[in-house]
């Protein structure tokens, strides 16, 4: 890229040299981008290396299952899919209640690979979808930033985004969820919008873009290009969004989309005004304006009054609770405890910013200022994006994800400009030291030499991305500056230079800052964000322990139970059970039916007999509980139990939370209440627990359990995993009722009925 | 004769007992009517009790009373103690009261919301055996002794008073409270004023916008606005507002010492956030000054001093933030070097 300086050469040579340099720069930035893509992909593979290629957590398992269905049955079946494996006996219409973007994308990738005869399993494709899209996202960042401040800034921003921790946290290999693809879509939509042709995104985008259009109109930047960019976006975007079943008529009914339509009207009015202005004489125009404004104001007032009345009559004023809590941050904490209680919806503290965007937090202000010098359409968009996203991230820690690309873009701009200035002044000072007549020749040699030394130390992609682009954008600057005479150029450069030694120090410090960022990002990717939470590890003095109990349990269910058996568990494990064990569950993580969840919660909080009756009425064959007391796994069912009681008690009032608390304290030791010690959850968790160590010491609660020796009357233990983390129980067949009814001929009836009964309970799968 | 005597006796007994019933019912309905008038006199529907009315409505009436009283214990001298949050609780209590009354269209005679003030009703506080605030007691229809038969709301409920109070009322009295009517953010009068102001102001604004000479056409305003929003967010100001965090804490062991920095990730103090937010912002600002302003300065000495100052301050700020972050979160961030380097 550092082609020789050309100012002394004749004009034709200058021209050819320039094209050569441009071509060389283009190829180089292509390879840098390729490396950035590889880095974005590979930094997310820590989870595969440290654990294995598995899908993470809970929701990704649902997405995986949907993708599997899509790959197997095709798009039309998928669109009409009614899932009877979940929410038994209600079922769930999946085709109409799922955002299909992610699954369609992964399904397409799988289909493409398969038609190219690359036989990858659906699971592998799903695991690596997020890293692939992170690479795409960094390329999209390059495109977007290039539109704003040139190639150098673009490459820097792409390199920063490739490893920003906030984005890594949602897109490590295996976390197959919407966010990973959504960020790519967000950045790419912004890019396309800035490139004056665009398609629809969702709420954040659909409000940010109208705001930008409005800003452009207010600051007098209206142009026909803006109109062409915006009007089709609204029409097509709304139509396309309405085609997705989940969105449907929401695309025109909810107030979240109101801004886009309002601006749609405004832009038409403004376009009309400009048109009229063009065909009328100035005087006529003034008359027309006064007329139209006076009539228009009256109409507007009436319409606004009607609108306010309409919106005010609906209880949430037309906005959904989550969006309202963004506008008035204290809204959620006051009125919606469900939203306020989720940890992802908390307002972040300052360390969260340092954890998630790290040193970018220092660079963003410089980037904002750079965007204002000078303010263009594209850079004003970036300013708007960073300001809104940083405000919203302050309200909800979850929206840090939306902030991350904006922070990368602005810091990319800042870093690239800083490098530009510092390297420029160093180079100028060095050449200034040599003789004046040979200024340009010396400049040439020094720049080539410098580029060579740079090329040597390209081990860190971060550095290359920062050093190279800076010179490239400088090159751009040069091109403009080359037209005036060499003397004027030298004069200008003298003004632009900074003292040598301080420039060198600043440069070194900036590189150091970048290095710190790299170290932090790698650490965050490796240590903080890579645990799949389905396979657990713990490091103790005698080495590494792996707890693979979840998959052990699900595999047991898959291989040892009938295809149509129903498994009851708390809703957290619903997605995993359907995806990994392929058994029907009662409730899952979709949580759309509170009563159903409350029924399971009530069963878990009831004594054995009542629980058995509830489960039996739901056709349940097996009950699965997660128990961490033996190995010290804290997010087990006993720790979630109070939520089961609360949710159950919310629908069935005979379950009362105080019955499970001793003096307001939740305990399972000998001080626990009898209701607690007799409820199903306690019994299923601690059945035979005393046999492990003789005392029954629970390592999570750090106490000995209250009731150690007891027998189960209505359930029998079917399977307990290696570390006791998952325990599966089978419901005993219903024989008590028969015994009670015909007490006299007990032995007779039991002996005669037991035969057909057995066969009845062990009914064969009709489809096998 | 004897029979007639007996008749007479029974008759008189019946009539007197009936009279008694009537008079009792009459006294009760009088009390209820009095309570209703007191309730209507109060703006929020919370009846202000004192020692005299406590004895009138509770201690000197016979059980079962036809009404329950929900009593909020208040002390005006303690209103300025921020950790008790008494004014907020008073407001929430009044809100539940007015919503309850509005939802029952004023026809409710079963439950009345009352408050007691410590300075004027000290003996009632003793009757209830209330030693700490805040406190809410429900006096049911059958409560004889104010110490033992009344029901106290749990202290944990005060953090989210409206929800837990509704729950408390509905579980203990079997009455439904219904939706809570939050008062609108802007009252009707303010609304009219604002609309009027906007109407008058809009022609002027429109003219200025068309002329292109508002402050919104000045990029400097936008620039400082954007920087301020950035500073505001990264300093965690939203956290301070939503969680109502104090600016600093008093050291419990040494009252003269103030605590500005809180160890632990989930919580931050006000000044702590603003300090770090300032450190975050200053580095970027200095970098921008160096790259966009200092470059164009002609005097070499100014350049050098400016550069050195920026380098020094930025280095210090970054170092400080890294140190504070490591101290606060206790994360040990380390690099992943090749194993033979160790």
Short mmCIF file of C-alpha atoms in Angstrom, two decimals, chain A residues 544-734:
data_model
loop_
_atom_site.label_atom_id
_atom_site.label_comp_id
_atom_site.label_asym_id
_atom_site.label_seq_id
_atom_site.Cartn_x
_atom_site.Cartn_y
_atom_site.Cartn_z
CA UNK A 544 -10.67 -30.64 36.19
CA UNK A 545 -14.10 -32.15 36.79
CA UNK A 546 -16.70 -32.37 34.05
CA UNK A 547 -20.36 -32.66 34.92
CA UNK A 548 -22.28 -33.97 31.95
CA UNK A 549 -25.36 -35.00 33.89
CA UNK A 550 -27.93 -33.13 31.84
CA UNK A 551 -27.13 -34.91 28.63
CA UNK A 552 -26.87 -38.20 30.51
CA UNK A 553 -30.40 -37.76 31.82
CA UNK A 554 -31.87 -36.67 28.51
CA UNK A 555 -30.21 -39.59 26.78
CA UNK A 556 -31.65 -41.95 29.37
CA UNK A 557 -35.11 -40.56 28.72
CA UNK A 558 -34.63 -40.92 25.01
CA UNK A 559 -33.57 -44.53 25.17
CA UNK A 560 -35.57 -45.92 28.08
CA UNK A 561 -39.03 -44.43 27.81
CA UNK A 562 -41.82 -44.74 25.32
CA UNK A 563 -41.97 -42.17 22.55
CA UNK A 564 -45.28 -40.85 23.82
CA UNK A 565 -44.49 -40.64 27.51
CA UNK A 566 -45.00 -37.25 29.06
CA UNK A 567 -42.28 -35.76 31.22
CA UNK A 568 -43.04 -33.09 33.80
CA UNK A 569 -40.36 -30.70 34.98
CA UNK A 570 -40.08 -27.04 35.81
CA UNK A 571 -40.33 -24.92 32.66
CA UNK A 572 -36.59 -24.16 32.48
CA UNK A 573 -35.89 -27.64 31.17
CA UNK A 574 -38.77 -27.84 28.70
CA UNK A 575 -36.87 -26.83 25.56
CA UNK A 576 -33.98 -29.12 26.39
CA UNK A 577 -36.23 -32.10 27.08
CA UNK A 578 -38.10 -31.77 23.80
CA UNK A 579 -34.93 -31.14 21.80
CA UNK A 580 -32.58 -33.66 23.39
CA UNK A 581 -34.85 -36.38 24.76
CA UNK A 582 -37.63 -35.97 22.18
CA UNK A 583 -40.30 -36.48 24.84
CA UNK A 584 -43.49 -34.52 25.35
CA UNK A 585 -43.31 -31.90 28.08
CA UNK A 586 -46.02 -30.11 30.02
CA UNK A 587 -44.47 -26.62 30.10
CA UNK A 588 -41.46 -25.04 28.45
CA UNK A 589 -39.45 -21.84 28.32
CA UNK A 590 -42.00 -20.16 26.08
CA UNK A 591 -44.13 -19.50 29.22
CA UNK A 592 -47.17 -18.41 27.25
CA UNK A 593 -49.73 -20.06 29.53
CA UNK A 594 -49.39 -19.04 33.13
CA UNK A 595 -52.11 -21.38 34.40
CA UNK A 596 -50.33 -24.39 33.00
CA UNK A 597 -47.08 -23.37 34.65
CA UNK A 598 -48.94 -22.72 37.87
CA UNK A 599 -50.36 -26.25 37.71
CA UNK A 600 -46.88 -27.73 37.57
CA UNK A 601 -45.75 -25.35 40.31
CA UNK A 602 -48.66 -26.43 42.47
CA UNK A 603 -47.87 -30.10 41.92
CA UNK A 604 -44.26 -29.55 42.92
CA UNK A 605 -45.34 -27.70 46.07
CA UNK A 606 -48.04 -30.21 47.07
CA UNK A 607 -47.63 -33.31 49.19
CA UNK A 608 -46.99 -36.52 47.32
CA UNK A 609 -50.55 -37.74 46.92
CA UNK A 610 -52.00 -34.45 45.68
CA UNK A 611 -49.06 -34.03 43.34
CA UNK A 612 -49.56 -37.52 42.00
CA UNK A 613 -53.18 -36.71 41.25
CA UNK A 614 -52.30 -33.53 39.39
CA UNK A 615 -49.61 -35.24 37.36
CA UNK A 616 -51.81 -38.24 36.68
CA UNK A 617 -54.57 -35.98 35.38
CA UNK A 618 -52.03 -34.54 32.95
CA UNK A 619 -51.00 -38.01 31.74
CA UNK A 620 -47.51 -37.51 33.11
CA UNK A 621 -45.35 -40.62 33.30
CA UNK A 622 -42.04 -39.21 34.53
CA UNK A 623 -41.05 -36.29 36.70
CA UNK A 624 -37.63 -34.73 36.28
CA UNK A 625 -35.97 -32.62 38.96
CA UNK A 626 -32.58 -30.92 38.94
CA UNK A 627 -30.69 -31.23 42.18
CA UNK A 628 -27.34 -29.60 42.90
CA UNK A 629 -26.90 -30.45 46.56
CA UNK A 630 -24.31 -33.16 46.02
CA UNK A 631 -21.91 -31.25 43.78
CA UNK A 632 -22.84 -27.70 44.77
CA UNK A 633 -24.62 -26.58 41.59
CA UNK A 634 -26.54 -23.51 42.76
CA UNK A 635 -29.20 -23.01 40.08
CA UNK A 636 -31.12 -26.16 40.89
CA UNK A 637 -34.81 -26.70 41.53
CA UNK A 638 -34.66 -26.28 45.30
CA UNK A 639 -33.29 -22.77 44.80
CA UNK A 640 -35.98 -22.03 42.22
CA UNK A 641 -38.63 -23.61 44.38
CA UNK A 642 -40.02 -20.41 45.91
CA UNK A 643 -40.88 -19.23 42.41
CA UNK A 644 -42.84 -22.42 41.86
CA UNK A 645 -44.72 -21.75 45.08
CA UNK A 646 -45.37 -18.12 44.15
CA UNK A 647 -46.51 -18.87 40.62
CA UNK A 648 -48.57 -21.84 41.79
CA UNK A 649 -50.10 -19.79 44.59
CA UNK A 650 -50.97 -17.05 42.14
CA UNK A 651 -53.49 -19.32 40.46
CA UNK A 652 -54.28 -21.87 43.17
CA UNK A 653 -54.71 -19.99 46.44
CA UNK A 654 -54.35 -23.03 48.71
CA UNK A 655 -50.60 -22.85 48.07
CA UNK A 656 -49.36 -20.12 50.38
CA UNK A 657 -45.80 -18.91 50.43
CA UNK A 658 -45.60 -18.38 54.22
CA UNK A 659 -46.27 -22.11 54.73
CA UNK A 660 -42.90 -22.82 53.21
CA UNK A 661 -41.00 -20.19 55.17
CA UNK A 662 -39.87 -20.33 58.78
CA UNK A 663 -40.03 -16.76 60.10
CA UNK A 664 -39.74 -15.43 56.58
CA UNK A 665 -36.67 -17.50 55.89
CA UNK A 666 -36.39 -20.17 53.27
CA UNK A 667 -34.69 -23.20 54.79
CA UNK A 668 -34.52 -26.94 54.26
CA UNK A 669 -32.79 -28.00 57.47
CA UNK A 670 -34.44 -29.33 60.62
CA UNK A 671 -36.02 -25.91 61.22
CA UNK A 672 -37.98 -26.09 57.97
CA UNK A 673 -41.76 -26.10 58.09
CA UNK A 674 -43.62 -29.43 57.78
CA UNK A 675 -45.23 -28.24 54.53
CA UNK A 676 -41.79 -27.73 53.09
CA UNK A 677 -40.48 -31.07 54.29
CA UNK A 678 -43.49 -32.91 52.86
CA UNK A 679 -43.79 -31.23 49.49
CA UNK A 680 -42.96 -33.17 46.39
CA UNK A 681 -39.98 -31.06 45.39
CA UNK A 682 -38.24 -31.69 48.70
CA UNK A 683 -38.93 -35.39 48.58
CA UNK A 684 -37.86 -35.91 44.99
CA UNK A 685 -34.70 -33.88 45.52
CA UNK A 686 -33.57 -35.48 48.76
CA UNK A 687 -34.85 -39.04 48.39
CA UNK A 688 -32.01 -41.39 49.44
CA UNK A 689 -29.71 -38.38 49.71
CA UNK A 690 -28.56 -39.44 53.16
CA UNK A 691 -27.07 -42.58 51.62
CA UNK A 692 -24.38 -40.54 49.87
CA UNK A 693 -22.48 -39.30 52.91
CA UNK A 694 -24.46 -40.59 55.86
CA UNK A 695 -25.41 -37.11 57.03
CA UNK A 696 -27.32 -35.58 54.16
CA UNK A 697 -25.21 -32.44 53.86
CA UNK A 698 -26.42 -30.11 51.12
CA UNK A 699 -23.47 -28.28 49.56
CA UNK A 700 -25.51 -25.52 47.97
CA UNK A 701 -27.49 -24.55 51.04
CA UNK A 702 -24.50 -25.42 53.28
CA UNK A 703 -26.60 -27.29 55.79
CA UNK A 704 -27.79 -30.74 56.77
CA UNK A 705 -31.21 -31.52 55.40
CA UNK A 706 -34.20 -31.62 57.74
CA UNK A 707 -35.81 -34.94 56.89
CA UNK A 708 -33.37 -37.67 55.99
CA UNK A 709 -35.13 -41.02 56.01
CA UNK A 710 -38.40 -41.26 54.18
CA UNK A 711 -40.06 -43.45 51.58
CA UNK A 712 -41.94 -42.46 48.49
CA UNK A 713 -45.50 -43.73 48.25
CA UNK A 714 -46.69 -42.53 44.87
CA UNK A 715 -43.44 -42.20 42.95
CA UNK A 716 -40.51 -44.49 42.33
CA UNK A 717 -37.00 -43.56 41.41
CA UNK A 718 -36.32 -44.35 37.78
CA UNK A 719 -32.91 -42.86 37.15
CA UNK A 720 -30.36 -40.67 38.90
CA UNK A 721 -27.38 -39.32 37.01
CA UNK A 722 -23.73 -39.76 37.94
CA UNK A 723 -23.45 -36.62 40.09
CA UNK A 724 -27.08 -36.69 41.14
CA UNK A 725 -27.72 -33.49 39.25
CA UNK A 726 -30.78 -34.80 37.44
CA UNK A 727 -33.16 -37.22 39.07
CA UNK A 728 -36.00 -38.86 37.17
CA UNK A 729 -38.97 -40.45 38.93
CA UNK A 730 -41.77 -42.55 37.58
CA UNK A 731 -45.36 -42.20 38.73
CA UNK A 732 -46.55 -45.41 40.37
CA UNK A 733 -49.58 -46.99 38.66
CA UNK A 734 -52.91 -45.96 40.23
#
